[in-house]
PDB file of C-alpha atoms in Angstrom:
ATOM      1  CA  MET Q 996     -12.736 -11.902  22.745  1.00 84.00           C
ATOM      2  CA  ASP Q 997     -10.469 -13.754  25.369  1.00 92.00           C
ATOM      3  CA  PHE Q 998      -7.764 -10.920  24.603  1.00 94.00           C
ATOM      4  CA  PHE Q 999     -10.186  -8.299  25.201  1.00 94.00           C
ATOM      5  CA  ARG Q1000     -11.829  -9.913  28.130  1.00 96.00           C
ATOM      6  CA  LYS Q1001      -8.222 -10.120  29.660  1.00 96.00           C
ATOM      7  CA  CYS Q1002      -7.238  -6.333  29.260  1.00 95.00           C
ATOM      8  CA  SER Q1003     -11.137  -5.750  30.531  1.00 95.00           C
ATOM      9  CA  GLU Q1004     -10.459  -7.404  33.922  1.00 96.00           C
ATOM     10  CA  SER Q1005      -6.526  -6.163  33.951  1.00 96.00           C
ATOM     11  CA  PHE Q1006      -7.243  -2.142  33.310  1.00 92.00           C
ATOM     12  CA  ILE Q1007      -9.627   0.049  34.803  1.00 88.00           C
ATOM     13  CA  SER Q1008     -10.127   1.585  30.985  1.00 86.00           C
ATOM     14  CA  VAL Q1009      -9.383   0.090  28.096  1.00 91.00           C
ATOM     15  CA  SER Q1010      -9.132   2.122  24.603  1.00 89.00           C
ATOM     16  CA  TYR Q1011      -9.117   0.003  21.426  1.00 89.00           C
ATOM     17  CA  ILE Q1012      -8.518   2.283  18.536  1.00 87.00           C
ATOM     18  CA  PRO Q1013      -9.115   0.619  15.125  1.00 84.00           C
ATOM     19  CA  GLY Q1014      -7.323   0.564  12.284  1.00 81.00           C
ATOM     20  CA  ASN Q1015      -7.494  -0.154   8.769  1.00 79.00           C
ATOM     21  CA  HIS Q1016      -7.686  -3.743   8.845  1.00 79.00           C
ATOM     22  CA  GLU Q1017     -10.370  -4.144  11.665  1.00 81.00           C
ATOM     23  CA  PHE Q1018     -12.668  -2.310   9.011  1.00 79.00           C
ATOM     24  CA  TRP Q1019     -11.930  -5.540   6.536  1.00 78.00           C
ATOM     25  CA  SER Q1020     -14.704  -7.397   8.480  1.00 72.00           C
ATOM     26  CA  ALA Q1021     -17.688  -4.483   8.516  1.00 65.00           C
ATOM     27  CA  TYR Q1022     -18.446  -1.377   6.756  1.00 64.00           C
ATOM     28  CA  THR Q1023     -16.780   1.604   8.465  1.00 72.00           C
ATOM     29  CA  GLU Q1024     -19.474   3.530   9.640  1.00 73.00           C
ATOM     30  CA  LYS Q1025     -21.193   0.302  10.992  1.00 75.00           C
ATOM     31  CA  TRP Q1026     -18.141  -0.622  13.140  1.00 75.00           C
ATOM     32  CA  ASP Q1027     -17.951   2.653  15.325  1.00 75.00           C
ATOM     33  CA  THR Q1028     -21.266   1.255  16.403  1.00 82.00           C
ATOM     34  CA  TRP Q1029     -21.664  -2.638  16.225  1.00 83.00           C
ATOM     35  CA  VAL Q1030     -17.838  -3.153  18.094  1.00 86.00           C
ATOM     36  CA  PRO Q1031     -18.915  -1.359  21.136  1.00 87.00           C
ATOM     37  CA  GLU Q1032     -22.684  -3.137  21.378  1.00 90.00           C
ATOM     38  CA  GLN Q1033     -20.437  -6.517  21.232  1.00 91.00           C
ATOM     39  CA  PHE Q1034     -18.199  -5.674  23.911  1.00 93.00           C
ATOM     40  CA  ALA Q1035     -20.751  -4.518  25.956  1.00 93.00           C
ATOM     41  CA  ALA Q1036     -23.293  -7.756  25.325  1.00 95.00           C
ATOM     42  CA  ALA Q1037     -20.183  -9.660  26.547  1.00 95.00           C
ATOM     43  CA  GLY Q1038     -19.908  -7.565  30.141  1.00 95.00           C
ATOM     44  CA  LEU Q1039     -17.060  -5.389  28.840  1.00 95.00           C
ATOM     45  CA  THR Q1040     -18.300  -2.010  29.828  1.00 92.00           C
ATOM     46  CA  ASN Q1041     -14.788  -0.558  30.461  1.00 91.00           C
ATOM     47  CA  ILE Q1042     -13.571  -0.677  26.584  1.00 91.00           C
ATOM     48  CA  ASN Q1043     -13.922   2.072  24.507  1.00 87.00           C
ATOM     49  CA  VAL Q1044     -13.788   2.409  20.874  1.00 86.00           C
ATOM     50  CA  PRO Q1045     -12.819   6.226  20.240  1.00 83.00           C
ATOM     51  CA  GLN Q1046     -13.187   7.938  17.247  1.00 83.00           C
ATOM     52  CA  GLN Q1047     -11.651  11.755  17.609  1.00 88.00           C
ATOM     53  CA  SER Q1048     -12.539  11.693  21.322  1.00 88.00           C
ATOM     54  CA  GLU Q1049     -10.397  12.798  24.417  1.00 90.00           C
ATOM     55  CA  VAL Q1050     -10.311  11.209  27.786  1.00 85.00           C
ATOM     56  CA  GLN Q1051      -9.382  13.306  30.893  1.00 86.00           C
ATOM     57  CA  VAL Q1052      -6.853  11.237  33.631  1.00 83.00           C
ATOM     58  CA  GLU Q1053      -5.851  13.502  36.247  1.00 88.00           C
ATOM     59  CA  ASP Q1054      -4.110  16.562  34.650  1.00 92.00           C
ATOM     60  CA  VAL Q1055      -3.319  14.722  31.552  1.00 92.00           C
ATOM     61  CA  THR Q1056      -5.544  14.829  27.850  1.00 93.00           C
ATOM     62  CA  ILE Q1057      -5.983  11.675  26.144  1.00 91.00           C
ATOM     63  CA  PHE Q1058      -6.654  12.125  22.321  1.00 93.00           C
ATOM     64  CA  GLU Q1059      -7.370   9.086  20.489  1.00 91.00           C
ATOM     65  CA  ALA Q1060      -8.652   8.530  16.434  1.00 88.00           C
ATOM     66  CA  THR Q1061      -7.911   6.279  13.723  1.00 85.00           C
ATOM     67  CA  MET Q1062      -6.003   8.885  12.152  1.00 83.00           C
ATOM     68  CA  TRP Q1063      -6.367   7.246   8.662  1.00 81.00           C
ATOM     69  CA  TYR Q1064      -2.946   6.982   6.961  1.00 76.00           C
ATOM     70  CA  ASP Q1065      -2.247   9.998   4.351  1.00 74.00           C
ATOM     71  CA  ALA Q1066      -4.104   9.066   1.133  1.00 68.00           C
ATOM     72  CA  SER Q1067      -3.414  12.345  -1.071  1.00 66.00           C
ATOM     73  CA  SER Q1068      -1.342  10.410  -3.292  1.00 58.00           C
ATOM     74  CA  ILE Q1069      -4.002   7.979  -3.820  1.00 57.00           C
ATOM     75  CA  ALA Q1070      -6.739  10.244  -4.341  1.00 51.00           C
ATOM     76  CA  HIS Q1071      -4.422  12.808  -6.557  1.00 54.00           C
ATOM     77  CA  GLY Q1072      -2.911   9.782  -8.480  1.00 53.00           C
ATOM     78  CA  THR Q1073       0.997   9.692  -7.728  1.00 51.00           C
ATOM     79  CA  PRO Q1074       1.487   5.868  -7.285  1.00 53.00           C
ATOM     80  CA  ARG Q1075      -2.667   5.290  -7.031  1.00 55.00           C
ATOM     81  CA  GLN Q1076      -1.964   2.099  -9.538  1.00 58.00           C
ATOM     82  CA  PHE Q1077       0.301   0.476  -6.962  1.00 56.00           C
ATOM     83  CA  LEU Q1078      -1.700   1.083  -4.298  1.00 60.00           C
ATOM     84  CA  ILE Q1079      -4.761  -0.041  -5.340  1.00 58.00           C
ATOM     85  CA  GLN Q1080      -3.254  -2.967  -6.581  1.00 57.00           C
ATOM     86  CA  GLU Q1081      -1.262  -3.988  -3.482  1.00 65.00           C
ATOM     87  CA  SER Q1082      -3.472  -2.629  -0.840  1.00 74.00           C
ATOM     88  CA  ASN Q1083      -5.883  -5.007   0.778  1.00 80.00           C
ATOM     89  CA  ASP Q1084      -7.687  -2.130   2.136  1.00 80.00           C
ATOM     90  CA  PHE Q1085      -9.219  -1.408  -1.271  1.00 78.00           C
ATOM     91  CA  LYS Q1086     -10.229  -5.032  -1.739  1.00 79.00           C
ATOM     92  CA  TYR Q1087     -11.964  -5.438   1.451  1.00 82.00           C
ATOM     93  CA  ILE Q1088     -13.083  -2.078   3.251  1.00 83.00           C
ATOM     94  CA  THR Q1089     -16.490  -0.904   2.227  1.00 81.00           C
ATOM     95  CA  THR Q1090     -17.985   2.583   3.347  1.00 83.00           C
ATOM     96  CA  GLN Q1091     -21.283   4.580   3.268  1.00 78.00           C
ATOM     97  CA  ARG Q1092     -19.543   7.160   2.879  1.00 78.00           C
ATOM     98  CA  ARG Q1093     -21.073   7.468  -1.178  1.00 77.00           C
ATOM     99  CA  GLY Q1094     -23.522   5.532  -1.415  1.00 75.00           C
ATOM    100  CA  PRO Q1095     -24.741   1.815   0.486  1.00 76.00           C
ATOM    101  CA  PHE Q1096     -21.285  -0.448   0.701  1.00 77.00           C
ATOM    102  CA  SER Q1097     -19.395   1.312  -1.554  1.00 82.00           C
ATOM    103  CA  LYS Q1098     -15.581  -0.246  -2.040  1.00 82.00           C
ATOM    104  CA  LEU Q1099     -13.314   2.098  -0.259  1.00 81.00           C
ATOM    105  CA  ARG Q1100     -11.426   4.607  -2.547  1.00 80.00           C
ATOM    106  CA  GLY Q1101      -8.275   7.021  -1.823  1.00 78.00           C
ATOM    107  CA  GLU Q1102     -11.056  10.013  -1.268  1.00 82.00           C
ATOM    108  CA  ASP Q1103     -12.269   8.245   1.358  1.00 84.00           C
ATOM    109  CA  VAL Q1104      -9.392   7.870   3.224  1.00 82.00           C
ATOM    110  CA  LEU Q1105      -7.867  10.919   2.248  1.00 83.00           C
ATOM    111  CA  PHE Q1106     -11.195  12.636   4.369  1.00 86.00           C
ATOM    112  CA  TRP Q1107     -10.720  10.788   6.846  1.00 85.00           C
ATOM    113  CA  HIS Q1108      -7.379  11.499   7.516  1.00 86.00           C
ATOM    114  CA  VAL Q1109      -7.836  15.214   6.761  1.00 89.00           C
ATOM    115  CA  ARG Q1110     -11.072  15.076   9.514  1.00 90.00           C
ATOM    116  CA  HIS Q1111      -8.774  13.568  12.027  1.00 89.00           C
ATOM    117  CA  THR Q1112      -5.890  15.288  11.621  1.00 89.00           C
ATOM    118  CA  SER Q1113      -7.845  18.619  11.530  1.00 92.00           C
ATOM    119  CA  TRP Q1114      -9.889  17.873  14.804  1.00 94.00           C
ATOM    120  CA  LEU Q1115      -6.658  16.764  16.564  1.00 92.00           C
ATOM    121  CA  LYS Q1116      -4.108  20.113  15.144  1.00 92.00           C
ATOM    122  CA  ARG Q1117      -7.107  22.126  16.434  1.00 95.00           C
ATOM    123  CA  ARG Q1118      -7.983  20.040  19.508  1.00 95.00           C
ATOM    124  CA  LEU Q1119      -3.964  19.989  20.423  1.00 94.00           C
ATOM    125  CA  ALA Q1120      -3.785  23.636  20.117  1.00 95.00           C
ATOM    126  CA  GLU Q1121      -6.868  24.509  22.168  1.00 96.00           C
ATOM    127  CA  CYS Q1122      -5.408  22.051  25.159  1.00 95.00           C
ATOM    128  CA  ALA Q1123      -4.097  23.520  27.899  1.00 94.00           C
ATOM    129  CA  THR Q1124      -3.173  20.453  30.121  1.00 93.00           C
ATOM    130  CA  LYS Q1125      -0.492  17.544  29.197  1.00 95.00           C
ATOM    131  CA  LYS Q1126      -1.362  15.834  26.276  1.00 93.00           C
ATOM    132  CA  ILE Q1127      -1.283  12.175  25.017  1.00 91.00           C
ATOM    133  CA  VAL Q1128      -2.506  11.017  21.202  1.00 90.00           C
ATOM    134  CA  MET Q1129      -3.318   7.680  20.828  1.00 89.00           C
ATOM    135  CA  THR Q1130      -3.513   6.635  17.013  1.00 86.00           C
ATOM    136  CA  HIS Q1131      -3.403   3.551  14.976  1.00 84.00           C
ATOM    137  CA  HIS Q1132      -1.656   5.522  12.062  1.00 71.00           C
ATOM    138  CA  ALA Q1133       0.845   7.434  13.441  1.00 62.00           C
ATOM    139  CA  PRO Q1134       1.399  10.447  11.619  1.00 55.00           C
ATOM    140  CA  THR Q1135       5.257  10.583  11.482  1.00 57.00           C
ATOM    141  CA  GLU Q1136       8.242  10.578   9.099  1.00 58.00           C
ATOM    142  CA  PHE Q1137       9.001   7.387  10.265  1.00 56.00           C
ATOM    143  CA  SER Q1138       5.429   6.479   8.496  1.00 56.00           C
ATOM    144  CA  LYS Q1139       6.920   7.648   4.871  1.00 59.00           C
ATOM    145  CA  ASP Q1140       7.723   5.089   2.075  1.00 62.00           C
ATOM    146  CA  PRO Q1141      11.081   5.611   0.897  1.00 69.00           C
ATOM    147  CA  ARG Q1142       9.564   4.866  -2.332  1.00 69.00           C
ATOM    148  CA  TRP Q1143       8.351   8.319  -2.602  1.00 62.00           C
ATOM    149  CA  PRO Q1144      10.478  10.398  -0.700  1.00 66.00           C
ATOM    150  CA  ASN Q1145       9.320  13.488  -1.971  1.00 64.00           C
ATOM    151  CA  HIS Q1146       5.760  13.269  -1.611  1.00 57.00           C
ATOM    152  CA  ASP Q1147       4.558  15.636   1.338  1.00 52.00           C
ATOM    153  CA  HIS Q1148       2.222  13.174   3.871  1.00 45.00           C
ATOM    154  CA  PHE Q1149       1.868  15.791   6.638  1.00 39.00           C
TER     155      PHE Q1149
END
């Protein structure tokens, strides 16, 4: 909490965009409310934990979301076995999307990726101001794993 207190004291507003590792400690749906409650209880009221949110700063709109990684290969079987065996996300993250405390699956990650990507594309097209996009998982060609060069992640 010391790191967040220092950020809170140093800046007017702080956005903490969670990534997959943050979700190892609490199921995904709880995280979005539990973490802001912890910040508020510690008096760190200027720290936001955004998911698909927008902040207007002067003439700039800032779009914020985790932007979960594209798990279509996991959901549809391409390197599925490798990713499930090697990724700790599927060992430690739970969700209530399919029922109480279900282990994370590729279909869950794909669901969130599509939801965040669709929201972001729509809002960027609708927004007439200058834009900044803040995400945890960057949707770029540089995010592509070289072992699967022909897999379309975008």
